[in-house]
XYZ file of C-alpha atoms in Angstrom:
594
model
C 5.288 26.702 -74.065
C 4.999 23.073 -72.473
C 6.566 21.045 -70.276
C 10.212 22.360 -70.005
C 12.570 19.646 -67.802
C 15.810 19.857 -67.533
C 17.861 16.892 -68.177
C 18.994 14.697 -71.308
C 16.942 14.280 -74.319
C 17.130 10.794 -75.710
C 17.227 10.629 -79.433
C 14.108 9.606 -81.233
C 14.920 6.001 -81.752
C 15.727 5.372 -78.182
C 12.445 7.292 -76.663
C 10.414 5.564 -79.311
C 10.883 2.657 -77.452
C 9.637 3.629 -74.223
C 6.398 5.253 -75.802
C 4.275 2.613 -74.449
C 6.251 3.330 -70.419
C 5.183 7.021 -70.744
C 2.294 6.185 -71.335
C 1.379 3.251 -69.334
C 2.509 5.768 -66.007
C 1.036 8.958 -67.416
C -2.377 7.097 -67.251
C -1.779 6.203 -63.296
C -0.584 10.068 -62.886
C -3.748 10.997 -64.119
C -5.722 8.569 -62.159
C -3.803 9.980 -58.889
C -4.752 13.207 -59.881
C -8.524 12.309 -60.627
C -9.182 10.211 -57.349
C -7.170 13.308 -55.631
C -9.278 16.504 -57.252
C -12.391 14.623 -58.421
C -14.619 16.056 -55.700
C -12.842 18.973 -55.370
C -15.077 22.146 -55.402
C -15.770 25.627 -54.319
C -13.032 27.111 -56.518
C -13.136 30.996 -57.524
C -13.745 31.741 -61.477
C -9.829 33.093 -61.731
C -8.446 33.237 -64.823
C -5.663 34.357 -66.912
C -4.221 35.525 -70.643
C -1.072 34.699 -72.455
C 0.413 37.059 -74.381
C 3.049 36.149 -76.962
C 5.419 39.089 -78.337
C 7.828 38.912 -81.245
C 10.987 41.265 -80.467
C 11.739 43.113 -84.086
C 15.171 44.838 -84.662
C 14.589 47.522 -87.271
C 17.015 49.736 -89.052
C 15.355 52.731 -89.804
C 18.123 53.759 -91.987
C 17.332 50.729 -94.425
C 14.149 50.642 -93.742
C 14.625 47.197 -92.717
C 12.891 45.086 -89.940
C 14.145 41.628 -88.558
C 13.870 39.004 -85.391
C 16.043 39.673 -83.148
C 16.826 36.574 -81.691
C 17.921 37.857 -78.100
C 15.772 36.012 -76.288
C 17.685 34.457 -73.535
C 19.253 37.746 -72.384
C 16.065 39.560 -72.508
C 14.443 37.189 -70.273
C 17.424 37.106 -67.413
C 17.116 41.307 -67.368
C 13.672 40.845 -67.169
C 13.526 38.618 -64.105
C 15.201 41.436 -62.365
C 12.507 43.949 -63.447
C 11.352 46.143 -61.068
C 8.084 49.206 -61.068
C 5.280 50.421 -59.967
C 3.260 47.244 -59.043
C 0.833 49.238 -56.716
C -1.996 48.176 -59.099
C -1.469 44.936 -60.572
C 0.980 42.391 -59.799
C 4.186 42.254 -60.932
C 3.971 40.380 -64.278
C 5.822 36.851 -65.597
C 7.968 36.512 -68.736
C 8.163 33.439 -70.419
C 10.541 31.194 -73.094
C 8.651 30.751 -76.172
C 9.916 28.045 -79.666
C 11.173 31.125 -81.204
C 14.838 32.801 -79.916
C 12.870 35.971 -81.169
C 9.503 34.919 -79.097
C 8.585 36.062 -75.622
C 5.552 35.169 -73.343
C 3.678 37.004 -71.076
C 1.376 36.673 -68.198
C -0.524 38.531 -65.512
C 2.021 37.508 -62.459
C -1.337 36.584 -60.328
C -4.669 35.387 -61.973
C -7.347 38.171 -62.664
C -10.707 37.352 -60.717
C -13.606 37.719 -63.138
C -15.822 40.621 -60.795
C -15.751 43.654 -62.546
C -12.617 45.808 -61.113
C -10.449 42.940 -62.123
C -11.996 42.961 -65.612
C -11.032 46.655 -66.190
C -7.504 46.262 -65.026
C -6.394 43.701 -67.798
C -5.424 46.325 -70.470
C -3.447 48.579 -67.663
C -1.879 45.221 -67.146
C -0.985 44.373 -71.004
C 0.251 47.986 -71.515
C 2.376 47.386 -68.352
C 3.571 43.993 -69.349
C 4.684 45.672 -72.956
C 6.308 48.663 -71.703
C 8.285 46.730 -69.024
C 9.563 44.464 -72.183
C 10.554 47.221 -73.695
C 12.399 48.872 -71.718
C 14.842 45.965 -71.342
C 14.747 46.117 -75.026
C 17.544 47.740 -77.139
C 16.480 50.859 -78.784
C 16.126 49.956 -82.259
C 13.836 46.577 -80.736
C 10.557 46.467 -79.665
C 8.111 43.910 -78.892
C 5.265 43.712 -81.130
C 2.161 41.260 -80.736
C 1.912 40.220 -84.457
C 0.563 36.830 -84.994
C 3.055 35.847 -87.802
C 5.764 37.761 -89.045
C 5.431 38.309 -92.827
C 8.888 37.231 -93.979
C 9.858 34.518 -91.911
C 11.459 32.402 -94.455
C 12.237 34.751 -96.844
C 15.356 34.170 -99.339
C 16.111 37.049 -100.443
C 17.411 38.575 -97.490
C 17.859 38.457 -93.944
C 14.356 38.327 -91.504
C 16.550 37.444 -88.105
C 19.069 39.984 -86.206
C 22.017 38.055 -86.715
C 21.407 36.644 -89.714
C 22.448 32.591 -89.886
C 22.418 30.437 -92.829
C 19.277 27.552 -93.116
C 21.485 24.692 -92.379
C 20.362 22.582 -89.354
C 20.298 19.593 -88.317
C 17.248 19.495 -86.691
C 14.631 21.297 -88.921
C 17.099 20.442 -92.138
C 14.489 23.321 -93.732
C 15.622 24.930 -96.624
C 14.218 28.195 -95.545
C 14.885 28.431 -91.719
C 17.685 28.262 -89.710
C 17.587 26.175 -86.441
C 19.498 28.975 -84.570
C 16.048 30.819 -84.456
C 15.137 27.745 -81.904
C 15.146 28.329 -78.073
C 17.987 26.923 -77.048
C 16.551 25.007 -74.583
C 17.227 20.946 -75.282
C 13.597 20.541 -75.536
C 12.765 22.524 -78.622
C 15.795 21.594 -81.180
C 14.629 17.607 -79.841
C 11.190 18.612 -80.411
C 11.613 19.575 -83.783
C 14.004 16.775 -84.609
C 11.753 13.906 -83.410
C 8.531 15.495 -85.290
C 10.635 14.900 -88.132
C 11.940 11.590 -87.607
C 8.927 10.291 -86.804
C 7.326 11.643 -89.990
C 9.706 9.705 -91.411
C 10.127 13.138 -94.006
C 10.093 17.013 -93.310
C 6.783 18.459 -92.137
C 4.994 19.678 -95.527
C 3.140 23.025 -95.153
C 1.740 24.500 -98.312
C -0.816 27.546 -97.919
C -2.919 28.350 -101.348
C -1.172 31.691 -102.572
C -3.282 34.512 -103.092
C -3.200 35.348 -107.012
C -4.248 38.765 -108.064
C -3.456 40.616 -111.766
C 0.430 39.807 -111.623
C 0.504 36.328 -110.018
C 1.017 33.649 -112.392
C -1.053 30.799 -112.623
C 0.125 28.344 -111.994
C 2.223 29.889 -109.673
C 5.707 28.089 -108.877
C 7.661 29.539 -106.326
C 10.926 30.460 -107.882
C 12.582 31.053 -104.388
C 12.611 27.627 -103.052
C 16.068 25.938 -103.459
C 15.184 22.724 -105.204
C 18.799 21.565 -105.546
C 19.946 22.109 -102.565
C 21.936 18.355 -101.445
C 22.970 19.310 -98.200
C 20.050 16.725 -96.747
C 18.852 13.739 -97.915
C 14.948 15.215 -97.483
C 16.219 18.659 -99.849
C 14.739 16.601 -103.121
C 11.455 16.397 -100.913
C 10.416 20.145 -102.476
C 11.163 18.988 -105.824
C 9.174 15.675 -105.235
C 6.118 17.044 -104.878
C 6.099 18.693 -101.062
C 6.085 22.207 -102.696
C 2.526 22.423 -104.541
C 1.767 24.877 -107.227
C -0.442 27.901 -106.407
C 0.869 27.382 -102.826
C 3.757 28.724 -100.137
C 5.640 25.610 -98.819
C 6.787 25.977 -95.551
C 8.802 23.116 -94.471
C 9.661 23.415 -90.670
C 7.999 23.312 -87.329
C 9.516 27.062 -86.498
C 6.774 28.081 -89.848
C 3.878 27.316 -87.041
C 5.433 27.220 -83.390
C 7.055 30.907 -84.511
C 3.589 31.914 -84.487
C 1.962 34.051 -81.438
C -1.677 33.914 -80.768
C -3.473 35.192 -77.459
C -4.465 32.436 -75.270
C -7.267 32.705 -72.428
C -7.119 30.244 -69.328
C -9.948 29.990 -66.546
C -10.529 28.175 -63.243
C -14.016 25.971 -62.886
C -16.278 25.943 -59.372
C -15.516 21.860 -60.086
C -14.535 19.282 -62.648
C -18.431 19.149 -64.141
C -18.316 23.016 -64.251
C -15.317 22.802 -66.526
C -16.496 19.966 -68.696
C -19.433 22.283 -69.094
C -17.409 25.643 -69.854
C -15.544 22.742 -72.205
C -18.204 21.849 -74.214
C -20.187 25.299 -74.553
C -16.600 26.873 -76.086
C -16.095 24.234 -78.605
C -18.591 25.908 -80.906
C -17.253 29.242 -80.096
C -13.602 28.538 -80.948
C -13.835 29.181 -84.930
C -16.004 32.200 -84.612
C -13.431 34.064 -82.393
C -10.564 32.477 -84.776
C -12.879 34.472 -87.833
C -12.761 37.644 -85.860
C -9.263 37.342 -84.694
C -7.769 36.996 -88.522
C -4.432 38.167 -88.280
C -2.023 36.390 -90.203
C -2.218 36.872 -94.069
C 1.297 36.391 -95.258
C 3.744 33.715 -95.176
C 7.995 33.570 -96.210
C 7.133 37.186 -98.155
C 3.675 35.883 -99.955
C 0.112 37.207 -99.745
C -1.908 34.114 -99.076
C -5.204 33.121 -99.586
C -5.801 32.859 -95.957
C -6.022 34.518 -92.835
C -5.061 32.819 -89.901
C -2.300 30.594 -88.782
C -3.863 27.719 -87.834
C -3.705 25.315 -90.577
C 0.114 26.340 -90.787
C 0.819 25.408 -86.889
C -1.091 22.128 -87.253
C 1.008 20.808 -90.377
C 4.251 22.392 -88.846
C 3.774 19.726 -85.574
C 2.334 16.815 -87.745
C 4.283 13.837 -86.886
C 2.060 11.438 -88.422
C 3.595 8.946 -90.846
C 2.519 8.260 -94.126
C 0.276 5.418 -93.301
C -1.370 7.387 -90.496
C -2.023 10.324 -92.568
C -3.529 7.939 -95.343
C -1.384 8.195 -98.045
C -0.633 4.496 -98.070
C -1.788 1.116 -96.990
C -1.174 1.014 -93.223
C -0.079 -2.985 -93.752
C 3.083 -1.257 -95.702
C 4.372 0.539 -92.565
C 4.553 -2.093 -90.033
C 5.372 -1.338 -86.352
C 6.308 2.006 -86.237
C 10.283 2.235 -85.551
C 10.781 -1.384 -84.659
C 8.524 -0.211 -81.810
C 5.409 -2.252 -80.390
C 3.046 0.918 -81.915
C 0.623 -0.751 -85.044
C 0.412 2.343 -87.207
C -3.343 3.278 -87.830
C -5.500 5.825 -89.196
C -5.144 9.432 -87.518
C -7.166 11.920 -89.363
C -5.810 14.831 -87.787
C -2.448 16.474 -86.762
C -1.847 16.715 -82.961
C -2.720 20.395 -83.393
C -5.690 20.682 -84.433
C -9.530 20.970 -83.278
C -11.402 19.158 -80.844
C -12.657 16.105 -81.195
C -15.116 14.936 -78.495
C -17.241 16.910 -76.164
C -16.650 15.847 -72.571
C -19.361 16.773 -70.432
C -22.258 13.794 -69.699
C -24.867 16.277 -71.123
C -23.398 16.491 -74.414
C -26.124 14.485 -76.932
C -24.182 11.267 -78.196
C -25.642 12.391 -81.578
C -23.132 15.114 -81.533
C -20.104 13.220 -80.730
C -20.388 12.478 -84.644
C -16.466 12.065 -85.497
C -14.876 8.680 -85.916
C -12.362 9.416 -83.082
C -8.907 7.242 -82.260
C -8.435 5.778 -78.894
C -5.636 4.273 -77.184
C -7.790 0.944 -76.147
C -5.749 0.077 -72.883
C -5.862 3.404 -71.751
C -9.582 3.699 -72.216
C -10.106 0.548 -70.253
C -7.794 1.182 -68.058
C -9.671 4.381 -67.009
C -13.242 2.439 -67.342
C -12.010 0.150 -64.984
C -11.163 3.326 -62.336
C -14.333 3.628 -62.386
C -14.206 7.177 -65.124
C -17.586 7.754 -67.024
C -16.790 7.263 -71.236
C -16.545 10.178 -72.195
C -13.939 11.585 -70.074
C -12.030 8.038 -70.296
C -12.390 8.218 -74.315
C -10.902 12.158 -74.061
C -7.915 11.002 -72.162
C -7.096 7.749 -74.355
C -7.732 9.906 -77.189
C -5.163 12.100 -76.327
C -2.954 8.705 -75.386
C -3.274 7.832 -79.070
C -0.369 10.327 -79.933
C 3.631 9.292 -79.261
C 5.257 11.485 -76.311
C 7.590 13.354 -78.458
C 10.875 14.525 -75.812
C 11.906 12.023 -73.248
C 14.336 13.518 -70.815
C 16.516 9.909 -69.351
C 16.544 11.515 -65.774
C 12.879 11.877 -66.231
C 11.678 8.074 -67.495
C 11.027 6.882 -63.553
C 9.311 8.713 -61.440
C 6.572 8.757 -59.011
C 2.955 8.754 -60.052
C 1.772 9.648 -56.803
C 3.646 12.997 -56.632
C 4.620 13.841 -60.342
C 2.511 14.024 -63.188
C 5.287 14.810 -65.783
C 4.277 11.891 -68.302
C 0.806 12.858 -68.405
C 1.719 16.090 -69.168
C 3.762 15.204 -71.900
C 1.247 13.965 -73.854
C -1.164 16.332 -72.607
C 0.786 19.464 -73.828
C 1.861 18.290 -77.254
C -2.039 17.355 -77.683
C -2.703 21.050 -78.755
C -6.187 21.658 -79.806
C -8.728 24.655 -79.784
C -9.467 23.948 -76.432
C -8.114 22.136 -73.777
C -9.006 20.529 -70.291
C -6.546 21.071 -67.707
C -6.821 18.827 -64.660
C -5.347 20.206 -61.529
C -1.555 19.809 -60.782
C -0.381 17.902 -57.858
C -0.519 19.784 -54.627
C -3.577 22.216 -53.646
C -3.284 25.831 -55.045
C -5.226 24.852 -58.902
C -8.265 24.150 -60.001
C -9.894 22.183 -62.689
C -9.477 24.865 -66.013
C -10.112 25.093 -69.322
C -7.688 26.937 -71.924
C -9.243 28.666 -74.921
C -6.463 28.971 -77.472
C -7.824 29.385 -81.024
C -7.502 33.269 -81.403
C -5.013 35.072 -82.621
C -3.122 38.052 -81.038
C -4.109 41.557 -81.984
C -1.518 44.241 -82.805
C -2.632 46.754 -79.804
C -3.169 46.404 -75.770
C -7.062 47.346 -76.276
C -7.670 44.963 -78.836
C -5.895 41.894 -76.973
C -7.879 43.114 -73.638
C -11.151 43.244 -75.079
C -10.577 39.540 -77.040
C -9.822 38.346 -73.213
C -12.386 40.081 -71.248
C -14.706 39.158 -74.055
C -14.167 35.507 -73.681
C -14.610 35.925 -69.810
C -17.924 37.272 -70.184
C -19.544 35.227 -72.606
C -18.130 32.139 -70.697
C -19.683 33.763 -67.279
C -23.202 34.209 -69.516
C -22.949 30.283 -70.478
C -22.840 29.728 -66.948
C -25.301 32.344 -65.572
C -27.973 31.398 -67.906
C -27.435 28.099 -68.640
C -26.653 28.101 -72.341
C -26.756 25.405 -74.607
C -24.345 25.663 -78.027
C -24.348 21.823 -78.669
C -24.498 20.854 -82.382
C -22.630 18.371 -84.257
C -18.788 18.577 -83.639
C -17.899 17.474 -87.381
C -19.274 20.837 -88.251
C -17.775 22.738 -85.808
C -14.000 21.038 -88.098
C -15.903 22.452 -91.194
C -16.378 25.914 -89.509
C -12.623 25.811 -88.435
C -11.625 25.904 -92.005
C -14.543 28.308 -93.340
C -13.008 30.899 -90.692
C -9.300 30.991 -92.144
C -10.321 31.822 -95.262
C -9.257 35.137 -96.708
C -12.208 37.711 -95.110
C -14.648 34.986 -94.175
C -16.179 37.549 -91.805
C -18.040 38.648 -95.153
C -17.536 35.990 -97.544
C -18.465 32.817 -94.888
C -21.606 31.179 -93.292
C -20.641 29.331 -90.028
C -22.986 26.470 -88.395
C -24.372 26.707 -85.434
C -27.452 26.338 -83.391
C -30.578 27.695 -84.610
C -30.869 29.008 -80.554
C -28.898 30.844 -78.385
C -31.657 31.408 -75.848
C -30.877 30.439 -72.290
C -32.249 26.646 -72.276
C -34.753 27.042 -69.660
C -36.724 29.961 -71.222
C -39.542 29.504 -74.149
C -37.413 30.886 -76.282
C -35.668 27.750 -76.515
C -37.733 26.076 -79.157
C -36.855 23.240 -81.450
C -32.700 23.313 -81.819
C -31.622 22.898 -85.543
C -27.833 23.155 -87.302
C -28.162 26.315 -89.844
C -25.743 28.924 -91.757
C -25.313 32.163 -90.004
C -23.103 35.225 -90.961
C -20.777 36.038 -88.201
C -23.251 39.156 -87.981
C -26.478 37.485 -86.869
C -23.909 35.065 -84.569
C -22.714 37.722 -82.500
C -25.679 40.511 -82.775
C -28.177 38.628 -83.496
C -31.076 37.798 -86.207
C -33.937 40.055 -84.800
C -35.702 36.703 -83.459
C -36.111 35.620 -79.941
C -34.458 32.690 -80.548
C -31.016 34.303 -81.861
C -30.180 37.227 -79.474
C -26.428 37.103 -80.725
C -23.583 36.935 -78.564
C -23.030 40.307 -78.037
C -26.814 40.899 -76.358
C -26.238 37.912 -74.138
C -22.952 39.512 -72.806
C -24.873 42.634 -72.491
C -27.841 41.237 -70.085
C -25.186 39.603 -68.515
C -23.730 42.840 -67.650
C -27.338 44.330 -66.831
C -27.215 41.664 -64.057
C -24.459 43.422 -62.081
C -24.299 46.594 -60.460
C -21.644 48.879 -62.531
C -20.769 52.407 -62.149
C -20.971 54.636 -65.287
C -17.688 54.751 -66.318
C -17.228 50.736 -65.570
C -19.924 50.383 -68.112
C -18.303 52.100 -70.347
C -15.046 50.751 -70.771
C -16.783 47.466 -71.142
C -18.793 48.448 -73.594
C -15.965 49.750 -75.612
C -14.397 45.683 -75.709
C -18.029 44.650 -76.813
C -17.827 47.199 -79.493
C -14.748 46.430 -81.099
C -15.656 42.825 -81.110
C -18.838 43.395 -82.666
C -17.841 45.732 -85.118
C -15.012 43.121 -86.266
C -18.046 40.839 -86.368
C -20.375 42.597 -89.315
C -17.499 44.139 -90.967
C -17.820 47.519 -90.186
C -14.343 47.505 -88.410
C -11.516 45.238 -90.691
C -9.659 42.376 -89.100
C -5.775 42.611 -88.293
C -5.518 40.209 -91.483
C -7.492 42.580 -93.815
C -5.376 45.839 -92.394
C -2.158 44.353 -92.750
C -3.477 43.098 -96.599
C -3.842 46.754 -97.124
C -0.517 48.238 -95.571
C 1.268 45.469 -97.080
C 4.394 47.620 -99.459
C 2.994 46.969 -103.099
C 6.630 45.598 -103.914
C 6.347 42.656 -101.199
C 2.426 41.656 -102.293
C 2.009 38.812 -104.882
């Protein structure tokens, strides 16, 4: 969701020009909060999931199903929500980009012992059924990662249906009055563009089977539309053949995935949990495969994640390499020198952060923000975490609220989190906020949300366990990050759980057993990853999770129910079980497929 303030947005060309005052005092916020929390330890492994719904209006009559885009009175009646909370607490709703979009979270973090553990899917099923009951009756709230006909121009996919004529998104598919309300999401989308200097370009290869022609132009996109000057942008070139161009940032931030957040012991306990996720992220993306069709097209792909990254990709021409940076000049009559970013500001990680991580693997030619990075050096910060924050400093803050521009750095840290939360990669490090209640955390957000309660719960408690097994027995998945990018993309390709290889470590032994051995980079199938290769050396993840569990004293039926999560992820894992991607291929109404 972000950083929501209240106030005044200023209009790209004025904010652009106090870039370099965000962050000059985002940089001292986050120094105030590092000399505050650095030693701070002792903290409780608490953590939490986000759950994002989409609220779908169907007419069962016409066999019809749309967005309802009732967000904002959804969320006041559920404020007021009131139940049984004898058992868990009562939950929180949440805004989300989408008017059609809601979030959810546990209203107090789970613990990770075991009773907690078994109380997350009574708590999903709670959160859902207390949505819906605040829900109209044709409306429910379904966890689908994206929803297939978003875009669509044919006929109507939102509950009312509005024409795509904004001013902020300009699309030519989407209409801006799917967009929270909320100042900071129409500015959001606005600036991404203007910065661009075009429309965000989105094209996902198209998935051709017997009728799809090749090449394949999509004869649905409205090439002569003139209602904006960036309409000829489609016919230019933005809309590839053999792909579905998606042209707006509500194509990606109208997405819902399932997010897990957990609180460290300390700050080198996270940077550890950090680093030993990285490699994890595009396996459990692989797994999680949920989102196989895009504006009424089968694609080629399964996931989302490509789509987000290119719907939030401000980077200009120059920066994304598609001409001489000396053509572009300062960027906006701004102080900024364009240079060379090789990735959108959603995307994967680029640096591990921990001081254990082997400089070899560090192996990407990552962008800093040089007086940032010094600026932290001279605090006294080690590299690596200096060259993480700079490198997130590198990016523009996108929304600049004018009650917002001075403030306190001792007591607010609303710059730094400006950058911080449009930075969004696979993983991120979350410093404590100001006051005493947080810890240092870490926010695995590559997967994407399942269709059912059991599934979501056993994704979560999944992640908690293997995370508590890095810890407990000192795992090591270090290997280089570049190929941890090149996994990223291996696991949104259409059924990569049979078709892929992903690299990893040759090892997955705890370090300080013989079983360690000599650590090499091969090809695995996601079978051998997660059950392992019938070698000492490669256990799988699913056996490690499973000692883990042997560790702890569990009654029967706690056992059980546990072992039902590590099931389901390891049957997704070797295939035996389909993905949400590969079910929803197969349901998918012959008429709508390609």
């Amino acid at each position: 969701m972000g950083l929501l303030s209240l106030g005044t947005p200023l209009d790209w060309e004025d904010a652009v020009q106090l870039a370099d005052h965000v962050r000059e005092h985002g940089v001292e916020q986050f120094l105030s909060l590092w000399r505050h929390f650095k030693d701070r330890s002792g903290d409780p492994m608490l953590w939490g999931d986000e759950l994002e719904y989409m609220i779908v209006a169907l007419d069962r009559q016409r066999h019809t199903a749309r967005l309802s885009l009732r967000q904002s009175e959804i969320l006041s009646c559920l404020k007021e929500a009131t139940g049984d909370f004898r058992d868990v607490s009562k939950p929180t709703f949440h805004p989300e980009f989408g008017r059609y979009m809601i979030e959810s979270t546990p209203g107090q973090p789970y613990s990770s012992n075991v009773r907690d553990l078994l109380k997350v899917e009574k708590d999903m099923r709670l959160r859902r059924e207390i949505a819906r009951t605040h829900l109209k009756e044709n409306e429910i709230p379904m966890t689908l990662t994206s929803f297939p006909r978003l875009g669509a121009v044919d006929a109507p996919f939102t509950d009312p249906d509005y024409e795509a004529n904004g001013v902020s998104s300009r699309s030519l598919f989407l209409p801006d009055d799917l967009i929270n309300k909320h100042v900071r999401f129409p500015t959001l989308a606005a600036n991404i563009r203007k910065r661009r200097g075009s429309k965000v370009c989105i094209n996902v290869p198209i998935y051709h089977d017997k009728n799809t022609p090749s090449p394949f132009i999509d004869p649905l996109i409205p090439y002569d539309r003139k209602l904006f000057p960036e309409d000829v942008e489609a016919k230019l070139g933005a809309a590839r053949p053999d792909h579905i161009y998606m042209d707006a940032m509500g194509f990606g931030m109208g997405c819902c995935c399932l997010q897990v957040t957990m609180q460290a012991y300390d700050v080198d306990q996270a940077r550890k949990l950090y680093d030993q996720l990285i490699p994890i992220t595009p396996l459990l993306l692989a797994v999680s495969a949920a989102s196989p069709v895009y504006r009424g097209y089968l694609a080629d792909v399964d996931c989302r994640w490509n789509v987000v990254s290119g719907s939030v990709d401000d980077r200009t021409c120059a920066e994304r390499g598609e001409k001489p940076l000396k053509e572009e000049g300062p960027l906006h009559n701004s102080q900024t020198e364009p240079r060379r970013l090789r990735k959108s500001r959603y995307d994967s990680v680029d640096t591990y952060l921990h001081p254990d991580a082997p400089k070899s693997d560090n192996d990407l030619a990552v962008e800093y923000n040089e007086k940032v990075r010094d600026r932290l050096l001279a605090e006294g910060l080690d590299p690596l975490m200096a060259e993480h924050i700079a490198h997130l400093f590198v990016r523009d803050p996108l929304v600049i609220f004018s009650e917002r521009i001075d403030q306190d750095d001792e007591t607010s840290n609303d710059h730094f989190e400006n950058l911080q939360s449009t930075n969004w990669q696979s993983m991120r490090f979350k410093p404590p906020p100001p006051g005493d209640q947080i810890g240092w955390r870490v926010e695995f957000r590559p997967m994407e949300i399942q269709l059912t309660d059991f599934e979501n719960a056993a994704f979560s408690v999944f992640v908690i366990l293997l995370s508590r097994a890095i810890l407990h027995f000192g795992l090591n998945f270090y290997m280089p990050i570049s190929k941890v990018d090149v996994n990223m993309q291996r696991a949104q390709l259409r059924d990569a759980i049979h078709t892929q290889k992903f690299f990893f470590t040759s090892c997955q032994a705890p370090c300080d057993s013989s079983k360690a051995g000599e650590r090499e980079i091969k090809e695995f199938t996601l079978t051998e990853l997660f059950q392992g290769n019938g070698t000492e050396q490669m256990p799988g993840f699913v056996s490690l999770v499973r000692q883990l569990l042997d560790t702890m004293q569990l009654e029967l039926e706690e056992r059980q129910q546990l072992e039902s999560y590590i099931d389901l992820i390891a049957a997704r894992a070797n295939g035996t079980l389909i993905t949400t991607a590969t079910w929803i291929r197969h349901t998918t109404p012959k008429s709508v497929k390609n």
